[in-house]
């Protein structure tokens, strides 16, 4: 398990992110239209932007930033994943005019456990830890970051530079 903080207070996750070089764990999340999105459905390279809730400033900013930055890179899909209901994720993207990312709700899946990012303790217990996982076109993990302080944004440039 990993230990991260929220405003300086430590909490643990149920496991650890997949390691660079590992095959990415399969997953199924729910899209804004309530259909399933599976890892196998996504072609090309994938950036998983994982976060606790779209209703926080930092989480919303990460979706905006990946919408702006990552989608300029060819053959790359950005999937923004949280435990928020698919309606909330779709509403946010619609209100913000974000069309270059796809959202996935892990509210009824084992995604958080499979990727080791579900908070096991602390005030965010049951939500997902802020993380980024980049997967190549062969399904291999090529970059991971579990943000040490949940209130901080991920390192967008480090994640995206691996794709250039």
Coordinates of N, CA and C in Angstrom, one line a residue:
X1 N 0.8 -1.2 0.0 CA 0.0 0.0 0.0 C 0.9 1.2 0.0
X2 N 0.3 2.3 -0.5 CA 1.0 3.6 -0.6 C 0.5 4.5 0.5
X3 N 1.3 5.5 0.9 CA 0.9 6.5 1.9 C 1.0 7.8 1.2
X4 N -0.1 8.6 1.2 CA -0.1 9.9 0.6 C -0.7 10.8 1.7
X5 N -0.8 12.1 1.4 CA -1.4 13.0 2.4 C -2.5 13.9 1.7
X6 N -3.3 14.4 2.6 CA -4.3 15.4 2.3 C -4.1 16.5 3.2
X7 N -3.6 17.6 2.7 CA -3.3 18.8 3.6 C -2.4 18.4 4.8
X8 N -1.5 17.6 4.5 CA -0.5 17.2 5.5 C -0.9 16.0 6.3
X9 N -2.1 15.5 6.2 CA -2.6 14.4 7.0 C -2.5 13.1 6.2
X10 N -1.7 12.1 6.7 CA -1.5 10.9 6.0 C -2.7 10.0 5.9
X11 N -2.8 9.3 4.8 CA -3.7 8.2 4.6 C -3.1 7.1 3.7
X12 N -3.6 5.9 3.8 CA -3.1 4.8 3.0 C -4.1 4.4 1.9
X13 N -3.5 3.9 0.8 CA -4.3 3.3 -0.3 C -4.3 1.8 -0.1
X14 N -5.2 1.2 -0.9 CA -5.3 -0.3 -0.8 C -4.1 -1.1 -1.4
X15 N -3.3 -0.4 -2.2 CA -2.2 -1.0 -2.9 C -1.2 0.0 -3.4
X16 N -0.6 -0.4 -4.5 CA 0.4 0.5 -5.2 C 0.0 0.5 -6.7
X17 N 0.4 1.6 -7.3 CA 0.2 1.7 -8.8 C 0.9 0.6 -9.5
X18 N 0.5 0.2 -10.6 CA 1.2 -0.8 -11.4 C 2.6 -0.2 -11.7
X19 N 3.6 -1.1 -11.8 CA 5.0 -0.6 -12.1 C 5.2 -0.4 -13.6
X20 N 6.1 0.6 -13.9 CA 6.5 0.8 -15.2 C 7.1 -0.5 -15.8
X21 N 6.6 -0.9 -16.9 CA 7.0 -2.1 -17.6 C 5.9 -3.2 -17.4
X22 N 5.0 -3.1 -16.4 CA 4.0 -4.1 -16.2 C 2.9 -3.9 -17.3
X23 N 2.2 -5.0 -17.6 CA 1.0 -4.9 -18.4 C -0.1 -4.2 -17.6
X24 N -0.7 -3.2 -18.2 CA -1.7 -2.4 -17.5 C -2.9 -3.3 -17.1
X25 N -3.4 -3.3 -15.9 CA -4.5 -4.1 -15.5 C -5.8 -3.7 -16.3
X26 N -6.5 -4.7 -16.7 CA -7.8 -4.4 -17.5 C -8.7 -3.6 -16.5
X27 N -9.6 -2.9 -17.1 CA -10.6 -2.2 -16.3 C -11.8 -1.9 -17.0
X28 N -12.9 -1.6 -16.3 CA -14.2 -1.2 -16.9 C -14.7 -0.1 -16.0
X29 N -14.9 1.1 -16.6 CA -15.5 2.2 -16.0 C -16.8 2.6 -16.8
X30 N -17.6 3.5 -16.2 CA -18.8 3.9 -16.8 C -18.7 5.3 -17.4
X31 N -19.0 5.4 -18.7 CA -18.9 6.7 -19.4 C -20.1 7.6 -19.0
X32 N -20.0 8.8 -19.5 CA -21.1 9.8 -19.2 C -22.5 9.4 -19.7
X33 N -22.5 8.5 -20.8 CA -23.7 8.1 -21.4 C -24.2 6.7 -20.7
X34 N -23.5 6.3 -19.7 CA -23.8 5.1 -18.9 C -23.4 3.8 -19.6
X35 N -22.7 3.9 -20.7 CA -22.1 2.7 -21.3 C -20.8 2.4 -20.7
X36 N -20.3 1.2 -20.8 CA -19.0 0.8 -20.2 C -17.9 1.2 -21.1
X37 N -16.8 1.5 -20.5 CA -15.5 1.8 -21.2 C -14.5 0.8 -20.6
X38 N -14.0 -0.1 -21.5 CA -13.0 -1.0 -21.1 C -11.6 -0.7 -21.7
X39 N -10.6 -1.1 -21.0 CA -9.2 -0.8 -21.5 C -9.1 -1.3 -22.9
X40 N -9.6 -2.5 -23.2 CA -9.5 -3.1 -24.5 C -10.2 -2.3 -25.6
X41 N -11.1 -1.4 -25.2 CA -11.9 -0.6 -26.2 C -11.1 0.6 -26.7
X42 N -10.0 0.9 -26.0 CA -9.2 2.2 -26.3 C -8.0 1.8 -27.1
X43 N -7.9 2.5 -28.3 CA -6.8 2.2 -29.2 C -5.8 3.3 -29.0
X44 N -4.5 2.9 -29.2 CA -3.4 3.9 -29.1 C -2.9 4.0 -27.7
X45 N -2.3 5.1 -27.4 CA -1.7 5.3 -26.1 C -2.8 6.0 -25.2
X46 N -2.6 5.7 -23.9 CA -3.7 6.2 -22.9 C -3.0 6.9 -21.8
X47 N -3.6 8.0 -21.4 CA -3.3 8.7 -20.2 C -4.5 8.5 -19.2
X48 N -4.3 7.9 -18.1 CA -5.3 7.8 -17.1 C -5.1 8.9 -16.0
X49 N -6.0 9.9 -16.0 CA -5.9 10.9 -15.0 C -6.9 10.5 -13.9
X50 N -6.4 10.1 -12.8 CA -7.2 9.5 -11.7 C -7.2 10.5 -10.6
X51 N -8.4 10.7 -10.0 CA -8.6 11.8 -9.0 C -9.8 11.5 -8.0
X52 N -9.8 12.2 -6.9 CA -10.9 11.9 -5.9 C -12.3 12.3 -6.4
X53 N -12.4 13.6 -6.8 CA -13.8 14.1 -7.1 C -13.7 15.3 -8.0
X54 N -14.5 15.3 -9.1 CA -14.5 16.5 -10.0 C -14.9 17.8 -9.3
X55 N -15.6 17.6 -8.1 CA -16.1 18.8 -7.4 C -15.1 19.5 -6.5
X56 N -13.8 19.2 -6.8 CA -12.7 20.0 -6.0 C -11.9 20.7 -7.1
X57 N -11.3 21.8 -6.6 CA -10.6 22.7 -7.6 C -9.4 22.0 -8.3
X58 N -8.7 21.2 -7.5 CA -7.5 20.6 -8.1 C -7.9 19.5 -9.1
X59 N -8.9 18.7 -8.7 CA -9.4 17.7 -9.7 C -9.9 18.3 -10.9
X60 N -10.7 19.3 -10.8 CA -11.2 20.0 -12.0 C -10.1 20.6 -12.9
X61 N -9.1 21.2 -12.2 CA -8.0 21.7 -13.0 C -7.2 20.6 -13.7
X62 N -7.1 19.4 -13.1 CA -6.4 18.4 -13.8 C -7.1 17.9 -15.1
X63 N -8.4 17.9 -15.0 CA -9.2 17.6 -16.2 C -9.0 18.6 -17.3
X64 N -9.1 19.9 -16.9 CA -8.9 21.0 -17.8 C -7.5 21.0 -18.5
X65 N -6.5 20.7 -17.6 CA -5.1 20.7 -18.1 C -4.9 19.6 -19.1
X66 N -5.3 18.4 -18.7 CA -5.1 17.3 -19.7 C -6.0 17.5 -20.9
X67 N -7.1 18.1 -20.8 CA -7.9 18.4 -22.0 C -7.1 19.3 -23.0
X68 N -6.4 20.2 -22.4 CA -5.7 21.2 -23.2 C -4.3 20.7 -23.7
X69 N -3.6 19.9 -22.9 CA -2.2 19.6 -23.2 C -2.1 18.2 -23.9
X70 N -2.7 17.2 -23.3 CA -2.4 15.8 -23.8 C -3.0 15.5 -25.2
X71 N -4.1 16.2 -25.5 CA -4.8 15.8 -26.7 C -4.1 16.4 -27.9
X72 N -3.1 17.2 -27.8 CA -2.4 17.6 -28.9 C -1.4 16.6 -29.4
X73 N -1.2 15.5 -28.6 CA -0.3 14.4 -28.9 C -1.1 13.4 -29.6
X74 N -0.6 13.0 -30.8 CA -1.3 12.1 -31.7 C -1.4 10.7 -31.1
X75 N -2.5 10.0 -31.5 CA -2.6 8.6 -31.1 C -2.7 8.4 -29.5
X76 N -3.3 9.4 -28.9 CA -3.3 9.4 -27.4 C -4.8 9.7 -26.9
X77 N -5.3 8.9 -26.0 CA -6.6 9.2 -25.4 C -6.4 9.5 -23.9
X78 N -7.1 10.4 -23.4 CA -7.1 10.8 -22.0 C -8.4 10.4 -21.4
X79 N -8.3 9.5 -20.4 CA -9.5 9.1 -19.6 C -9.3 9.6 -18.2
X80 N -10.3 10.4 -17.8 CA -10.4 11.0 -16.5 C -11.3 10.2 -15.6
X81 N -10.7 9.6 -14.5 CA -11.4 8.6 -13.8 C -11.5 9.0 -12.3
X82 N -12.7 8.9 -11.8 CA -13.0 9.1 -10.4 C -14.2 8.3 -9.9
X83 N -14.5 8.4 -8.7 CA -15.7 7.6 -8.2 C -17.0 8.5 -8.3
X84 N -16.8 9.7 -8.9 CA -18.0 10.5 -9.1 C -19.0 9.8 -10.0
X85 N -20.3 10.1 -9.9 CA -21.2 9.5 -10.8 C -21.0 10.0 -12.2
X86 N -21.3 9.1 -13.2 CA -21.0 9.5 -14.6 C -21.8 10.8 -14.9
X87 N -22.9 11.1 -14.3 CA -23.7 12.3 -14.6 C -22.9 13.5 -14.2
X88 N -22.3 13.5 -13.1 CA -21.5 14.6 -12.6 C -20.3 14.9 -13.5
X89 N -19.6 13.8 -13.9 CA -18.4 13.9 -14.8 C -18.9 14.5 -16.1
X90 N -19.9 14.0 -16.7 CA -20.4 14.5 -18.0 C -20.9 15.9 -17.9
X91 N -21.6 16.3 -16.8 CA -22.1 17.6 -16.6 C -20.9 18.6 -16.6
X92 N -19.9 18.3 -15.8 CA -18.7 19.1 -15.7 C -18.0 19.4 -17.1
X93 N -17.8 18.3 -17.8 CA -17.2 18.4 -19.1 C -18.0 19.2 -20.1
X94 N -19.3 19.0 -20.0 CA -20.3 19.8 -20.8 C -20.3 21.3 -20.5
X95 N -20.3 21.6 -19.2 CA -20.3 23.0 -18.8 C -19.0 23.7 -19.1
X96 N -17.9 22.9 -19.1 CA -16.6 23.5 -19.3 C -16.2 23.5 -20.8
X97 N -17.0 22.8 -21.6 CA -16.7 22.7 -23.1 C -15.5 21.8 -23.3
X98 N -15.3 20.8 -22.5 CA -14.2 19.9 -22.6 C -14.5 18.7 -23.5
X99 N -14.0 18.7 -24.7 CA -14.3 17.6 -25.6 C -13.1 16.7 -26.0
X100 N -12.0 17.0 -25.4 CA -10.8 16.2 -25.8 C -10.4 15.2 -24.8
X101 N -11.2 15.0 -23.7 CA -11.0 14.0 -22.7 C -12.2 13.1 -22.6
X102 N -12.1 11.9 -22.2 CA -13.2 11.1 -21.9 C -13.3 10.8 -20.4
X103 N -14.5 10.7 -19.9 CA -14.6 10.5 -18.4 C -15.0 9.1 -18.2
X104 N -14.6 8.6 -17.0 CA -15.0 7.2 -16.6 C -15.3 7.2 -15.1
X105 N -16.4 6.8 -14.7 CA -16.8 6.6 -13.3 C -16.4 5.2 -12.9
X106 N -15.7 5.2 -11.7 CA -15.4 3.9 -11.2 C -16.3 3.5 -10.0
X107 N -17.5 4.1 -10.0 CA -18.5 3.9 -8.9 C -19.0 2.5 -8.8
X108 N -18.9 1.7 -9.8 CA -19.4 0.3 -9.7 C -18.4 -0.7 -10.3
X109 N -17.1 -0.3 -10.2 CA -16.1 -1.2 -10.7 C -15.0 -1.4 -9.7
X110 N -14.1 -2.3 -10.0 CA -12.9 -2.6 -9.1 C -11.7 -1.8 -9.6
X111 N -11.9 -0.8 -10.4 CA -10.8 0.0 -10.9 C -9.8 0.4 -9.8
X112 N -10.3 1.1 -8.8 CA -9.4 1.6 -7.7 C -8.6 0.5 -7.0
X113 N -9.2 -0.7 -6.8 CA -8.5 -1.8 -6.2 C -7.5 -2.3 -7.2
X114 N -7.9 -2.5 -8.5 CA -7.0 -3.1 -9.5 C -5.7 -2.2 -9.7
X115 N -5.9 -0.9 -9.6 CA -4.8 0.1 -9.8 C -4.2 0.5 -8.5
X116 N -4.7 0.0 -7.4 CA -4.1 0.3 -6.1 C -4.3 1.7 -5.6
X117 N -5.3 2.4 -6.1 CA -5.5 3.8 -5.7 C -6.7 4.2 -4.8
X118 N -7.5 3.2 -4.4 CA -8.6 3.5 -3.5 C -8.0 3.8 -2.1
X119 N -8.5 4.9 -1.6 CA -8.1 5.3 -0.2 C -8.6 4.3 0.8
X120 N -7.8 3.8 1.6 CA -8.1 2.8 2.6 C -8.5 3.4 3.9
X121 N -7.8 4.5 4.2 CA -8.0 5.2 5.5 C -8.2 6.7 5.2
X122 N -8.5 7.4 6.3 CA -8.6 8.9 6.2 C -9.9 9.4 5.6
X123 N -10.0 10.8 5.5 CA -11.2 11.4 5.1 C -11.7 11.1 3.7
X124 N -10.7 10.6 2.8 CA -11.1 10.3 1.4 C -11.3 8.8 1.3
X125 N -11.5 8.1 2.4 CA -11.7 6.6 2.3 C -12.7 6.3 1.3
X126 N -12.4 5.3 0.4 CA -13.3 4.9 -0.6 C -13.2 5.7 -1.9
X127 N -12.6 6.8 -1.9 CA -12.3 7.6 -3.1 C -11.0 7.2 -3.7
X128 N -10.6 7.8 -4.9 CA -9.4 7.4 -5.5 C -8.3 8.5 -5.3
X129 N -7.1 8.0 -5.1 CA -5.9 8.8 -4.9 C -5.5 9.5 -6.2
X130 N -5.1 10.8 -6.1 CA -4.7 11.5 -7.3 C -3.5 10.8 -7.9
X131 N -3.6 10.3 -9.1 CA -2.5 9.6 -9.8 C -2.6 9.7 -11.3
X132 N -1.5 9.4 -12.0 CA -1.5 9.4 -13.4 C -0.8 8.1 -13.8
X133 N -1.4 7.4 -14.8 CA -0.8 6.2 -15.4 C -0.8 6.4 -16.9
X134 N 0.3 6.2 -17.5 CA 0.4 6.3 -19.0 C 0.7 4.9 -19.5
X135 N -0.1 4.5 -20.5 CA 0.0 3.2 -21.1 C 0.3 3.3 -22.6
X136 N 1.2 2.5 -23.0 CA 1.6 2.6 -24.5 C 0.6 1.8 -25.3
X137 N 0.8 1.8 -26.6 CA -0.2 1.2 -27.5 C -0.2 -0.4 -27.4
X138 N 0.8 -0.9 -26.7 CA 0.8 -2.4 -26.5 C 0.2 -2.8 -25.1
X139 N -0.3 -1.8 -24.4 CA -0.9 -2.1 -23.1 C 0.1 -2.2 -21.9
X140 N 1.3 -1.6 -22.2 CA 2.4 -1.6 -21.1 C 2.4 -0.3 -20.4
X141 N 2.5 -0.3 -19.1 CA 2.6 0.9 -18.3 C 4.0 1.5 -18.6
X142 N 4.0 2.8 -19.0 CA 5.3 3.5 -19.3 C 5.6 4.7 -18.4
X143 N 4.6 5.0 -17.6 CA 4.8 6.1 -16.6 C 3.7 6.0 -15.5
X144 N 4.1 6.3 -14.3 CA 3.1 6.4 -13.2 C 3.5 7.6 -12.3
X145 N 2.5 8.2 -11.7 CA 2.8 9.1 -10.6 C 1.6 9.0 -9.6
X146 N 1.9 8.8 -8.4 CA 0.9 9.0 -7.4 C 1.2 10.2 -6.6
X147 N 0.4 11.3 -6.7 CA 0.7 12.6 -6.2 C 0.8 12.5 -4.7
X148 N 2.0 12.9 -4.1 CA 2.2 12.7 -2.7 C 1.2 13.5 -1.8
X149 N 0.9 14.7 -2.2 CA 0.0 15.6 -1.5 C -1.2 15.7 -2.4
X150 N -2.3 15.2 -2.0 CA -3.6 15.1 -2.8 C -4.1 16.5 -3.2
X151 N -3.8 17.5 -2.5 CA -4.2 18.9 -2.8 C -3.4 19.4 -4.0
X152 N -2.2 18.8 -4.4 CA -1.4 19.3 -5.4 C -1.8 18.6 -6.8
X153 N -1.5 19.4 -7.8 CA -1.7 18.8 -9.2 C -0.6 17.8 -9.6
X154 N -1.0 17.0 -10.5 CA 0.1 16.0 -11.0 C 1.1 16.8 -11.9
X155 N 2.2 16.1 -12.2 CA 3.2 16.7 -13.0 C 2.9 16.4 -14.5
X156 N 2.1 17.3 -15.0 CA 1.6 17.1 -16.4 C 2.7 16.9 -17.4
X157 N 3.8 17.7 -17.3 CA 4.9 17.7 -18.3 C 5.6 16.4 -18.2
X158 N 5.8 15.8 -17.0 CA 6.5 14.5 -16.9 C 5.7 13.4 -17.6
X159 N 4.4 13.5 -17.3 CA 3.5 12.4 -17.9 C 3.5 12.5 -19.4
X160 N 3.4 13.8 -19.9 CA 3.2 13.9 -21.4 C 4.5 13.8 -22.1
X161 N 5.6 14.2 -21.5 CA 6.9 14.0 -22.2 C 7.3 12.6 -22.5
X162 N 6.8 11.7 -21.8 CA 7.0 10.2 -22.0 C 6.4 9.8 -23.4
X163 N 5.4 10.6 -23.8 CA 4.7 10.3 -25.1 C 5.3 11.0 -26.3
X164 N 6.2 11.8 -26.1 CA 6.8 12.6 -27.2 C 8.0 11.9 -27.8

